[in-house]
Structure formats: C-alpha cells, structure tokens
Short mmCIF file of C-alpha atoms in Angstrom, two decimals:
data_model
loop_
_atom_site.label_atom_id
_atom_site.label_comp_id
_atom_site.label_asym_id
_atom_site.label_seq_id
_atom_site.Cartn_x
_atom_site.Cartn_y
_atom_site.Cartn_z
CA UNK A 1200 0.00 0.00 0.00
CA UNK A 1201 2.92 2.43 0.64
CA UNK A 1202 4.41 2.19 -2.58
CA UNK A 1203 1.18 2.59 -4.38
CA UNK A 1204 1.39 6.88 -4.16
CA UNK A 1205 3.94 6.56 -6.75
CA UNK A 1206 1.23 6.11 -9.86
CA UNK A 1207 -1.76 7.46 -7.72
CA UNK A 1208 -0.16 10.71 -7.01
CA UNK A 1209 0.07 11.81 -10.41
CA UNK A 1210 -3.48 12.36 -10.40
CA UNK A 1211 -2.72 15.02 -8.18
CA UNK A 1212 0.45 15.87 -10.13
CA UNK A 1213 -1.34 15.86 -13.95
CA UNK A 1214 -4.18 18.18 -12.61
CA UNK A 1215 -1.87 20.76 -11.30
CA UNK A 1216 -0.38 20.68 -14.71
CA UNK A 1217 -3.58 21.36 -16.40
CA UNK A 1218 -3.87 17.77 -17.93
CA UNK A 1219 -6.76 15.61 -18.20
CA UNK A 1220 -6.52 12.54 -15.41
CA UNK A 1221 -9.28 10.10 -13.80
CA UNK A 1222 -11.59 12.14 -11.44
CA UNK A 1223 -11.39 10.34 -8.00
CA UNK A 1224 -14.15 10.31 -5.35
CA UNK A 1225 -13.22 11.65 -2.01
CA UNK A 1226 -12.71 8.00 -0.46
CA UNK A 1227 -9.98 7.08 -2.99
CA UNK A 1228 -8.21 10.50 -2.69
CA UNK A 1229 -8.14 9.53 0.99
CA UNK A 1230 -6.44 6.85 0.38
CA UNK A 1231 -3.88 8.49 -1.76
CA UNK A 1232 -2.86 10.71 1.39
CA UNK A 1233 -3.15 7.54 3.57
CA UNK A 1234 -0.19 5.62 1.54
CA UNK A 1235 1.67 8.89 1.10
CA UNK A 1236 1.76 9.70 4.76
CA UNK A 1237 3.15 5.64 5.12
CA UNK A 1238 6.05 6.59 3.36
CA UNK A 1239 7.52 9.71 5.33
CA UNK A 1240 8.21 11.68 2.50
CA UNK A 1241 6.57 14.87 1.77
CA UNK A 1242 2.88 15.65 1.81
CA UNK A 1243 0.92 15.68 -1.19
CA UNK A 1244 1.18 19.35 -1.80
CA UNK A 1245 5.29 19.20 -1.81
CA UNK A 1246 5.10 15.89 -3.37
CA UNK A 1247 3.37 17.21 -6.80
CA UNK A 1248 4.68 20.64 -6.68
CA UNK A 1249 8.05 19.10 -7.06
CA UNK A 1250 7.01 16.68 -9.92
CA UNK A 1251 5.44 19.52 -11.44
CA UNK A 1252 8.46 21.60 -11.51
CA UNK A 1253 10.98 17.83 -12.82
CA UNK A 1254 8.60 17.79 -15.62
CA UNK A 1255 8.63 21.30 -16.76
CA UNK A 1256 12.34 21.89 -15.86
CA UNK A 1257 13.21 18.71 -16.90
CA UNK A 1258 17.32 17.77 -16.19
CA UNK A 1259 18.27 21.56 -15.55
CA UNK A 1260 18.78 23.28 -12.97
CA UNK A 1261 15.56 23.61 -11.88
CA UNK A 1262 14.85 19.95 -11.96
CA UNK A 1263 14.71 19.35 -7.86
CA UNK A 1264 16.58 16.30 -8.94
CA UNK A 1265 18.49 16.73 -12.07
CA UNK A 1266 19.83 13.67 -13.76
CA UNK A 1267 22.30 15.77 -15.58
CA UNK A 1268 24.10 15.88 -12.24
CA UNK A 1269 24.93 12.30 -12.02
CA UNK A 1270 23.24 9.53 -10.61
CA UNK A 1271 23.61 10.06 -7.03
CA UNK A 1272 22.71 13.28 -6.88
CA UNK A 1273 19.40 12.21 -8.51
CA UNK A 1274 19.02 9.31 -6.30
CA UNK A 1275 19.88 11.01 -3.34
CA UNK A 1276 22.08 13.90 -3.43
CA UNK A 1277 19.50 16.43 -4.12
CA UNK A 1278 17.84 16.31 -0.66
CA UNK A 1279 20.92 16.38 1.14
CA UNK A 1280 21.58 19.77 0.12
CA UNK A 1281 20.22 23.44 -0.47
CA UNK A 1282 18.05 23.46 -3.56
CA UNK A 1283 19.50 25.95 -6.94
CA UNK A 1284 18.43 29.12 -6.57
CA UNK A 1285 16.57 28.55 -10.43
CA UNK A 1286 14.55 25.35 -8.52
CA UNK A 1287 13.56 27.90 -5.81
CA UNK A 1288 12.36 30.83 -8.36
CA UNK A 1289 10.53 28.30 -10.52
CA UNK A 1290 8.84 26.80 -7.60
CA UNK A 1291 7.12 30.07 -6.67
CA UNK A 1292 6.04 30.66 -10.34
CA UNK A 1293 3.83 27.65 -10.42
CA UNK A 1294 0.22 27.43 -10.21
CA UNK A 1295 -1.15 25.37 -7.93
CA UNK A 1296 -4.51 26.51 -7.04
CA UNK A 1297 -6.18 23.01 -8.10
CA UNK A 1298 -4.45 21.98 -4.99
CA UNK A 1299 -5.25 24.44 -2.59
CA UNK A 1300 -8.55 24.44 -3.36
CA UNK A 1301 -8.26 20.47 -2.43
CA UNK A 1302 -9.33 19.86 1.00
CA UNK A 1303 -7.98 16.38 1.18
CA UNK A 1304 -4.51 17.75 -0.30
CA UNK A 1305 -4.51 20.53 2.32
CA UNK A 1306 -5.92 18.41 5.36
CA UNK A 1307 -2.96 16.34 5.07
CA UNK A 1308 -0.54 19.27 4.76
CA UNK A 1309 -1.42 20.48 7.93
CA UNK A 1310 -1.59 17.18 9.75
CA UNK A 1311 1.36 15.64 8.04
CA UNK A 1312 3.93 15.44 10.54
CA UNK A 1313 0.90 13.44 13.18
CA UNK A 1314 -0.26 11.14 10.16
CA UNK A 1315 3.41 10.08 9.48
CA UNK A 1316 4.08 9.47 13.11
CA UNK A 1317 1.32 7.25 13.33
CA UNK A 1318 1.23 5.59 9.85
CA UNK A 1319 4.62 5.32 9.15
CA UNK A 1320 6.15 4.62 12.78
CA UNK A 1321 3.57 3.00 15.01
CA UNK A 1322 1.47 1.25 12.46
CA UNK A 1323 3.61 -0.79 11.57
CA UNK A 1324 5.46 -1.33 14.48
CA UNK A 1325 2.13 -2.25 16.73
CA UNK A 1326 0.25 -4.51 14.60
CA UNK A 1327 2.81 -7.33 14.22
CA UNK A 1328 3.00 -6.41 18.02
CA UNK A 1329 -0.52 -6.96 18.86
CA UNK A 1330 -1.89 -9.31 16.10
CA UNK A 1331 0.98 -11.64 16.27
CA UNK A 1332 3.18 -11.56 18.92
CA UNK A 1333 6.19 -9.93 17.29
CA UNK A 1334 8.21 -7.97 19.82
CA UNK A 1335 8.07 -4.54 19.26
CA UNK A 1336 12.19 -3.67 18.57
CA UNK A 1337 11.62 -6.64 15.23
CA UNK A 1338 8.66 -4.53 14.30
CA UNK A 1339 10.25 -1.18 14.54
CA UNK A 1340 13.16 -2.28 12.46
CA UNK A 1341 11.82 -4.95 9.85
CA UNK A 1342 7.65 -3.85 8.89
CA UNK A 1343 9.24 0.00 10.05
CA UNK A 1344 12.69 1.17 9.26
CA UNK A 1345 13.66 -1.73 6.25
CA UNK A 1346 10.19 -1.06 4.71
CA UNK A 1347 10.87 2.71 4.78
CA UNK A 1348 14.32 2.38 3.55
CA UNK A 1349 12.83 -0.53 0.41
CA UNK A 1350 10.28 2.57 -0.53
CA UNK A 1351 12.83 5.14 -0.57
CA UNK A 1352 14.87 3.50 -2.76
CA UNK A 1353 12.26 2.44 -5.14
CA UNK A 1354 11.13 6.01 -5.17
CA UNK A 1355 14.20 7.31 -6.13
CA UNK A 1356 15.19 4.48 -8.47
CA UNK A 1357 12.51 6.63 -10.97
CA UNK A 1358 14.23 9.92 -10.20
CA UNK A 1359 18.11 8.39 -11.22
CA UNK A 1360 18.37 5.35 -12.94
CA UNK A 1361 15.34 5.60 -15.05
CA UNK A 1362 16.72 9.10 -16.43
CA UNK A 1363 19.90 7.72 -16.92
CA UNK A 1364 20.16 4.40 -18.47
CA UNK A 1365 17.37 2.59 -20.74
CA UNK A 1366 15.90 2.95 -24.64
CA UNK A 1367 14.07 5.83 -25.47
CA UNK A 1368 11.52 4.66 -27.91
CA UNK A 1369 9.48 7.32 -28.01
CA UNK A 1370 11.51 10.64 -27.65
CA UNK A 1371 15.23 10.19 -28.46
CA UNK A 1372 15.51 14.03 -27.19
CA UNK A 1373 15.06 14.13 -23.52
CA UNK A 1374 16.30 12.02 -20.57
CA UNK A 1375 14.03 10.14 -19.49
CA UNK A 1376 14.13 6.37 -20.87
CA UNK A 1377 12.37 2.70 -20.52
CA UNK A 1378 13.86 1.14 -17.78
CA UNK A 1379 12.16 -2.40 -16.90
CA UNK A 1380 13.80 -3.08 -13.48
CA UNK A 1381 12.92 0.19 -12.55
CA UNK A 1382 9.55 -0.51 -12.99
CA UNK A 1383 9.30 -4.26 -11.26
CA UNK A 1384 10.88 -2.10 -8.37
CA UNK A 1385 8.78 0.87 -8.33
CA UNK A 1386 5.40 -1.18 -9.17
CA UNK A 1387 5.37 0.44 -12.52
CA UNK A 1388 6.95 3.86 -12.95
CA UNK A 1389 10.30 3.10 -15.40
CA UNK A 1390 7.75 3.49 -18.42
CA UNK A 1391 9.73 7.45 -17.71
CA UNK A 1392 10.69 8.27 -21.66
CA UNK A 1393 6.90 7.41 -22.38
CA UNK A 1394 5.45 9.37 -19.04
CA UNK A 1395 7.30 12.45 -19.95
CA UNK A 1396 6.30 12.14 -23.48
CA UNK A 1397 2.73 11.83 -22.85
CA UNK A 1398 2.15 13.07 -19.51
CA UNK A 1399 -1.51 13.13 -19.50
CA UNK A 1400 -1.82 9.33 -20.17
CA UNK A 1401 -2.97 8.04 -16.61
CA UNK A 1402 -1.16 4.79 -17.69
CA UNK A 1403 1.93 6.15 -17.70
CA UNK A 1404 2.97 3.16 -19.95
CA UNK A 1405 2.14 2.13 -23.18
CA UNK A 1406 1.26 -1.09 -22.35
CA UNK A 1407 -1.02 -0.86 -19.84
CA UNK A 1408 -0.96 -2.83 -16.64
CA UNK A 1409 1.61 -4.86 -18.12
CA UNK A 1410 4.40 -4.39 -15.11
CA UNK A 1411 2.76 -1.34 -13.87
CA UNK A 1412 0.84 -2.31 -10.52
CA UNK A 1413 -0.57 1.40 -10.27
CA UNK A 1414 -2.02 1.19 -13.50
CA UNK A 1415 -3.87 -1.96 -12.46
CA UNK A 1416 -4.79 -0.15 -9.10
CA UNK A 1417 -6.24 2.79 -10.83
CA UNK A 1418 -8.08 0.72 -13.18
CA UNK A 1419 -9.41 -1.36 -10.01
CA UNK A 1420 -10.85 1.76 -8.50
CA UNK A 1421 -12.61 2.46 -12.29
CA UNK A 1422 -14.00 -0.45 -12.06
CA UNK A 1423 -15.30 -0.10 -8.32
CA UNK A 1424 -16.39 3.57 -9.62
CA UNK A 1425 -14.11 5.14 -7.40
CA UNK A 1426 -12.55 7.06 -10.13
CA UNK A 1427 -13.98 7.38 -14.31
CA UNK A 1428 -13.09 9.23 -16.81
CA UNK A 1429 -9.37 8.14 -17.40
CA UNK A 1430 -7.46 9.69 -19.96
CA UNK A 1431 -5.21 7.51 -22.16
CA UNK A 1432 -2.90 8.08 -25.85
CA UNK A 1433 -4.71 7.12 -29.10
CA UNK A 1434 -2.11 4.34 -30.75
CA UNK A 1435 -1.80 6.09 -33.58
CA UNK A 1436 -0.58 9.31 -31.79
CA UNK A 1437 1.99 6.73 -30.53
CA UNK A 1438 3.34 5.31 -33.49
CA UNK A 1439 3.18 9.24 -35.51
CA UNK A 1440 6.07 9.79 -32.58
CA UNK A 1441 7.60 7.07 -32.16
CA UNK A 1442 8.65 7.18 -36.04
CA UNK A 1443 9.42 10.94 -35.63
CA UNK A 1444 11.26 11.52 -32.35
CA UNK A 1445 12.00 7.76 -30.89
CA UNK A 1446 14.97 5.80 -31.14
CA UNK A 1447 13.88 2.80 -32.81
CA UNK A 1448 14.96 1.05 -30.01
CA UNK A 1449 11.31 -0.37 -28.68
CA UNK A 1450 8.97 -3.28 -27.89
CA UNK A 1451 5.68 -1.62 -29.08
CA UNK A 1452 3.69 -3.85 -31.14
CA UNK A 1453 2.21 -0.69 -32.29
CA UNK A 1454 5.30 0.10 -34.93
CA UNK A 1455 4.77 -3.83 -36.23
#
C-alpha cells in the first residue's frame, strides 16, 4: 500500500499541470494521502509541486533532482543539500490553485507530521505487536525502518536510474528512458521516456498494466467507480512519434 502513491499521485500531479486525469471520489483521494503519509516523504502538496516543476524543468537546474548531475545526486544527493536558486524561483512561479482548493490535499498538509508518526512509525510497528506476537524492537526495524528504507529506494530508483540508463523509444531528445527493473521495483513507474512524453496518459505506460501495478490499481478503482473518466494516448498518436522523435529502439507492437 505504501508504494502505491507513486502512480496514484500523479493524479494530483497531472491536474496541477492542467492535464486531463481520472476524477477520484473523495474516499480514494483519501487513500492516496493515507499511503503517502506511510512513506515519510513529503505531503501531497510538496510531493506534486516538485514533480510539477521535474517535468517542466526537466534535467536543468531547476529539476529538484536533475539527472544531468549524475546519478547520485538524482538518487539522493539532491535532498541532502540546499536546492539551486533557479529550482527555488521556478517553484514560486507555479500554479497550484487546483491543490489548494483540495481539502484532502490541504488536510494532510497540515496534519502531516501526526499522520506520518502514526502511519509510518507506530502502524507498523504495533500490529505485528498486537496481532501476532512480534516484539516490538523486530517490528520497529523490519515492517518500520527496512520497509521505509525498500520505498525510498524504489522512489528514487525513478528519479536516477530511469533518467539515466534505458531505450528511449518514443523521444530520443530528452532524458528520461524505458527502464524495466525500474519498474518491477517501483510497481510500474520506469515506463519514464513514455510518461514524460505523454504526460496526460494516466497509464503512464504504453502497455497498460503490463508491469505497472498502479495502473492496475487505478483501473481497479474504475471499475469499483471510485474514479472514471481516465485519460489515455490514441495508438496512432503513438506510433506518428515514435517514427518521428523515438529511437527505434522499442517493444511496441504498435510500430509492427
């Protein structure tokens, strides 16, 4: 469940950008702040105003985590230091009323620090506890801290190696590539040189569920009518860029 806000977020992320994305009903964005705040990384409102900003600013200097810079800044690097003073600018710029106007997006910004506490630390720690007898310093350190530090790594696995090494079948021109163990890791977010391509495809893959667990979540909730209306990529728009900005380098049936 915590690694699930990496696809479900960029509903959040793709409506602050103006794109069309599945409409979700109030319990399912719930939920979305309820695996975020499992992960102890930033709240919803950071969380997309920084993707925002890495796809408009894409590998510069106001990419919060520029692959240019090597791979472990992008893994890592970038939040152990201050930010470029371009990020910083940039980030004011942006427009982000869709999410202030969000009162599930801003409930969990001002609660963030007590929902992490208690989803992130004690959950975990206090069910194996109570259900099962585990002793509490085996559930602080396996369910709590080598969870945590599993998800972190995943997450950032997207932000470095999948802008750094992979094919790039459907824009040669930018970072961002195809990275498959990338996406077994992070449930389905190395489809990167596609995602950045078409940005407004809730997929975020060309190939559908097809390793991409958040694909198949999102699609779950459709089907439960938890969310409608999702927006995908026509596959003739796909193959018209493939054969004019990809590398040739592919898997697509589509080009066949």
């Amino acid at each position: 469940l915590a690694g699930l806000h990496f696809g479900v977020l960029y509903h959040y992320s793709s409506q602050a950008g103006g794109s069309n994305t599945p409409s979700c009903c109030l319990r399912c964005d719930i939920l979305h702040a309820f695996s975020l705040s499992m992960c102890m990384q930033k709240n919803i409102y950071e969380w997309v105003r920084d993707h925002c900003l890495h796809h408009k600013y894409v590998c510069t200097d106001a990419d919060p985590h520029n692959a240019s810079q090597g791979f472990f800044f992008s893994h890592i690097g970038w939040l152990l230091v201050q930010e470029h003073p371009d990020c910083t600018e940039k980030k004011q710029k942006l427009s982000l009323s869709d999410l202030t106007t969000d009162k599930v997006v801003m409930f969990q910004k001002r609660h963030f620090v007590v929902s992490m506490l208690v989803l992130w630390f004690l959950l975990p720690m206090l069910v194996p506890w109570y259900f099962w007898g585990e002793s509490l310093v085996v559930g602080c350190f396996v369910p709590g801290l080598l969870r945590h530090v599993a998800v972190l790594n995943a997450t950032w696995l997207v932000n470095s190696v999948a802008h750094m090494w992979g094919n790039r079948p459907y824009d040669k021109n930018i970072n961002p590539r195809e990275n498959k163990f990338v996406s077994f890791s992070a449930i389905g977010e190395g489809f990167r040189n596609y995602h950045h391509t078409f940005p407004y495809d809730y997929a975020a893959s060309e190939f559908g569920s097809r390793l991409n667990l958040t694909t198949a979540f999102i699609n779950l909730m459709c089907a439960l009518g938890l969310a409608k209306d999702p927006k995908t990529v026509s596959k003739e728009t796909i193959v018209a860029r493939m054969r004019r900005t990809g590398d040739g380098n592919n898997e697509s049936n589509s080009c066949k």
